[in-house]
GROMACS .gro file of C-alpha atoms in nm:
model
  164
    1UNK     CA    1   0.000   0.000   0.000
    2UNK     CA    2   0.264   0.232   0.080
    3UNK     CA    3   0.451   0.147  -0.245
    4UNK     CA    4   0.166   0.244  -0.405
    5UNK     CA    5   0.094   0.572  -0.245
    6UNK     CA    6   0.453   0.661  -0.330
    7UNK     CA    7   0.453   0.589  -0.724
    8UNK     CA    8   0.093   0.799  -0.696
    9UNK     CA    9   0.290   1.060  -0.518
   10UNK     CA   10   0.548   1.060  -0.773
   11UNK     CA   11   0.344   1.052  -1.087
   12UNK     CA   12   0.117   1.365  -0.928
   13UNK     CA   13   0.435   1.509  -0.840
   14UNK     CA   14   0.608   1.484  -1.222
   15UNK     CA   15   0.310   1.562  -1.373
   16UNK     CA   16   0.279   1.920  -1.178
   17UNK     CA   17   0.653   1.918  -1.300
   18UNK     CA   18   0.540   1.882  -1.635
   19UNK     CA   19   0.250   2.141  -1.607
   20UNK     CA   20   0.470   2.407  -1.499
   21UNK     CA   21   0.678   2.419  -1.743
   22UNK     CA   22   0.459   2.463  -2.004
   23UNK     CA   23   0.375   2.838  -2.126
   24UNK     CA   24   0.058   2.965  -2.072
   25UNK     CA   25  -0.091   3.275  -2.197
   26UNK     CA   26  -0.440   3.483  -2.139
   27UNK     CA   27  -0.612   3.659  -2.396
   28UNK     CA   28  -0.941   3.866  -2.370
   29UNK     CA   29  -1.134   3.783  -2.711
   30UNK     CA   30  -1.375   4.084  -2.615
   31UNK     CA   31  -1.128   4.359  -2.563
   32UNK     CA   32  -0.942   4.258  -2.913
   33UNK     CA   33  -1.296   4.217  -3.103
   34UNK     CA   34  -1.402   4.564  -2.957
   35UNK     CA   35  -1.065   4.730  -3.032
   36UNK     CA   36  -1.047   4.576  -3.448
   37UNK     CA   37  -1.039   4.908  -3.679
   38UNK     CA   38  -1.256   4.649  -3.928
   39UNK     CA   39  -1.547   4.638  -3.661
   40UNK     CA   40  -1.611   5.002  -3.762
   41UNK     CA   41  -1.558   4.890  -4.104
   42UNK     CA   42  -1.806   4.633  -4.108
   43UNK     CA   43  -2.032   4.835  -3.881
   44UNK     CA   44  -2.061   5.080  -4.204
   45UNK     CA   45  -2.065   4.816  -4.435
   46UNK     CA   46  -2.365   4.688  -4.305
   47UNK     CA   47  -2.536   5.070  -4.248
   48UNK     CA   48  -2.494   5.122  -4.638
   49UNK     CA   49  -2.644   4.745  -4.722
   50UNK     CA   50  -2.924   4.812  -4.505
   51UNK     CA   51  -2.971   5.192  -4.488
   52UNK     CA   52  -3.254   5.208  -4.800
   53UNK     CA   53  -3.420   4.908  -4.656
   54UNK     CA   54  -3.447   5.088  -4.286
   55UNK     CA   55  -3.543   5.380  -4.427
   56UNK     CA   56  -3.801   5.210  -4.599
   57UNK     CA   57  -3.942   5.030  -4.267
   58UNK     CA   58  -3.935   5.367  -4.105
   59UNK     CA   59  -4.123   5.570  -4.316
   60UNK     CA   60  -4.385   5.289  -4.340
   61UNK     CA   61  -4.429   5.311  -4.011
   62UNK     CA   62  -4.450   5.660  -4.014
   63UNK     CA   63  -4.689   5.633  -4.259
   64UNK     CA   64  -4.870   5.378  -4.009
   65UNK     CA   65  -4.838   5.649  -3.696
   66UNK     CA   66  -5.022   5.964  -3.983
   67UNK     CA   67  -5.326   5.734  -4.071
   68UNK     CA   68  -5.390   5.650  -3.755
   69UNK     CA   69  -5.382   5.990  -3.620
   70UNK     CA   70  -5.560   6.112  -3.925
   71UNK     CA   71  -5.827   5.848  -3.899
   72UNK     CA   72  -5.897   5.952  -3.464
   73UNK     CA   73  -5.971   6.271  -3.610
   74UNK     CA   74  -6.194   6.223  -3.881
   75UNK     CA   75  -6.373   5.905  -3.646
   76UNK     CA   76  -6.642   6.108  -3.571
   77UNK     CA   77  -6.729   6.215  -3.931
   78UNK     CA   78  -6.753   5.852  -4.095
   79UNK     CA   79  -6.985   5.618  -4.132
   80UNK     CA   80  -6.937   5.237  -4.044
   81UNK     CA   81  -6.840   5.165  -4.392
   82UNK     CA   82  -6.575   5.405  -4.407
   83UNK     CA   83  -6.461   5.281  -4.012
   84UNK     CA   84  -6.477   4.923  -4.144
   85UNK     CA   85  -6.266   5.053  -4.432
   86UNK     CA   86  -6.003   5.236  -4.223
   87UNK     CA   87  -5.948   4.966  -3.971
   88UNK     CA   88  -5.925   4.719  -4.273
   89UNK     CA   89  -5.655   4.931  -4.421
   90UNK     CA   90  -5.475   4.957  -4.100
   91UNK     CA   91  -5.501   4.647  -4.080
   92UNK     CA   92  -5.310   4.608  -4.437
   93UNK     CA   93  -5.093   4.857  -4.338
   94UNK     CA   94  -4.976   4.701  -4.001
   95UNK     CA   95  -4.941   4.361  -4.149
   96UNK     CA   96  -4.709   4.515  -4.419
   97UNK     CA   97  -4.497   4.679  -4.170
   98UNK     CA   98  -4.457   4.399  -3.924
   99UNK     CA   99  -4.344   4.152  -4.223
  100UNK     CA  100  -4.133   4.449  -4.370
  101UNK     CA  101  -3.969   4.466  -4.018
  102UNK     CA  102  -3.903   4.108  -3.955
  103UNK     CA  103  -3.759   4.006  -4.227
  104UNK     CA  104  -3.548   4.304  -4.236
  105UNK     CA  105  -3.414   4.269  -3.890
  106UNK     CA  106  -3.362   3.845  -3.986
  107UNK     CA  107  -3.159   3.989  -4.260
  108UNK     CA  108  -2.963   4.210  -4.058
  109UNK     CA  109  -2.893   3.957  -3.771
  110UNK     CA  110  -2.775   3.689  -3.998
  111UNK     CA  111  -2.514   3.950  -4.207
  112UNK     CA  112  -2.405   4.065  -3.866
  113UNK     CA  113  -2.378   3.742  -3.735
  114UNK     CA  114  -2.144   3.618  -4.121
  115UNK     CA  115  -1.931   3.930  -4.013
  116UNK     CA  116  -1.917   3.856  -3.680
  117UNK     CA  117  -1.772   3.547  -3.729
  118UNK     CA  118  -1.515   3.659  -4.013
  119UNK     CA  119  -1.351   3.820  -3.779
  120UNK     CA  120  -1.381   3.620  -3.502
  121UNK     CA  121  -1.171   3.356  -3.719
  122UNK     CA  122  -0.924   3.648  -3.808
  123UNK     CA  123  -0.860   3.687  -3.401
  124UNK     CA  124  -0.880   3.277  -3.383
  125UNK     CA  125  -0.546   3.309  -3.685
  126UNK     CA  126  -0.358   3.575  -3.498
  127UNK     CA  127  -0.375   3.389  -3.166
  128UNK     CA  128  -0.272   3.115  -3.364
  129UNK     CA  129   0.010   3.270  -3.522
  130UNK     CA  130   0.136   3.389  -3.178
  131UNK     CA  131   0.069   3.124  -3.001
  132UNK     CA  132   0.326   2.942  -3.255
  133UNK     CA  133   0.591   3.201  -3.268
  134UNK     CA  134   0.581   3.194  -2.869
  135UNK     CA  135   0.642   2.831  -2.860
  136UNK     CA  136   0.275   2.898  -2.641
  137UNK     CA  137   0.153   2.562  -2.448
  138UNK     CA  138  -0.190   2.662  -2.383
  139UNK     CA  139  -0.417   3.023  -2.433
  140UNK     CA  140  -0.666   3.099  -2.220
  141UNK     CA  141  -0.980   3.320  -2.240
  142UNK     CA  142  -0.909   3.598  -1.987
  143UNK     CA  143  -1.273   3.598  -1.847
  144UNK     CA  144  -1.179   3.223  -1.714
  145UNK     CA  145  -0.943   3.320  -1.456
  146UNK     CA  146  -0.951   3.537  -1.159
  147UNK     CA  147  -0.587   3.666  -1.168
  148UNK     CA  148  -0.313   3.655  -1.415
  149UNK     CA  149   0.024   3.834  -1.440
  150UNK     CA  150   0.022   4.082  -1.689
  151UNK     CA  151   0.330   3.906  -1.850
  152UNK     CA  152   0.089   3.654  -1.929
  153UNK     CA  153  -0.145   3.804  -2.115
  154UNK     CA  154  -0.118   3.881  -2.534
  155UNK     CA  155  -0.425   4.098  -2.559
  156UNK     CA  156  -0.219   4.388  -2.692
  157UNK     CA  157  -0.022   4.136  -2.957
  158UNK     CA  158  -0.341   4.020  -3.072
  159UNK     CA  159  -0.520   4.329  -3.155
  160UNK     CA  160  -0.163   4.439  -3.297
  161UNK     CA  161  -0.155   4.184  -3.550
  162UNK     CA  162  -0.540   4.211  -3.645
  163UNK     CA  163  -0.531   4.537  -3.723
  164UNK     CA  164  -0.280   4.490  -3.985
   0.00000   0.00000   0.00000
């Protein structure tokens, strides 16, 4: 039994050995993927594809918000055809908008979310890259640990070599 406890010892022991000496390195994905110069890129890239279709859901919604006003104040004038007719075109009108809307806002997630993840794999290459060039054993995501030297930690090399 002893015997045994001592080889356990000994392989825990080694293995710690082994752990330390390999070279470890935080990184904080967040800080690098709010510091890229192509976020504001993108972020423009996507205003331009988008801007005539937002436009479009906006005035149609203004156009929504002057009918209905319009319609409050001639209520008291019209007869229950002309209500029936009003509300049915409101009706129209809403349905237009809320498809208009969703399927906008769809399109917009899903681009964002195709950018998003173009440069995500950009960061994933440059930690990559450094993590090679380092001789780097393991990276860590800097949100996973509570302390870390500042040594440690290849934020700044990361957003260096993405915003080339």
């Amino acid at each position: 039994m002893m015997k045994m406890m001592g080889a356990l010892v000994l392989l825990l022991t080694a293995g710690l050995a082994q752990a330390q000496s390999g070279k470890i390195a935080v990184v904080d994905t967040g800080a690098v993927f709010q510091n890229m110069p192509q976020r504001q890129a993108v972020a423009k890239k996507l205003e331009s594809e988008f801007g005539a279709r937002v436009k479009e859901v906006q005035k149609m919604e203004a156009d929504g918000r002057s009918f209905i006003e319009k319609q409050q104040k001639d209520m008291a004038f019209m007869n229950d055809q002309q209500k029936a007719e009003a509300q049915k075109k409101l009706n129209e009108m809403q349905s237009a908008y809320v498809q208009k809307r969703r399927k906008l806002e769809e399109d917009q997630a899903r681009r964002e979310n195709e950018e998003r993840q173009k440069m995500l794999a950009r960061i994933k290459t440059a930690i990559d890259e450094i993590t090679k060039a380092k001789g780097l054993d393991l990276v860590i995501e800097r949100g996973a640990v509570i302390y870390v030297s500042p040594a440690l930690d290849i934020t700044e090399q990361v957003i260096g070599k993405v915003s080339k």
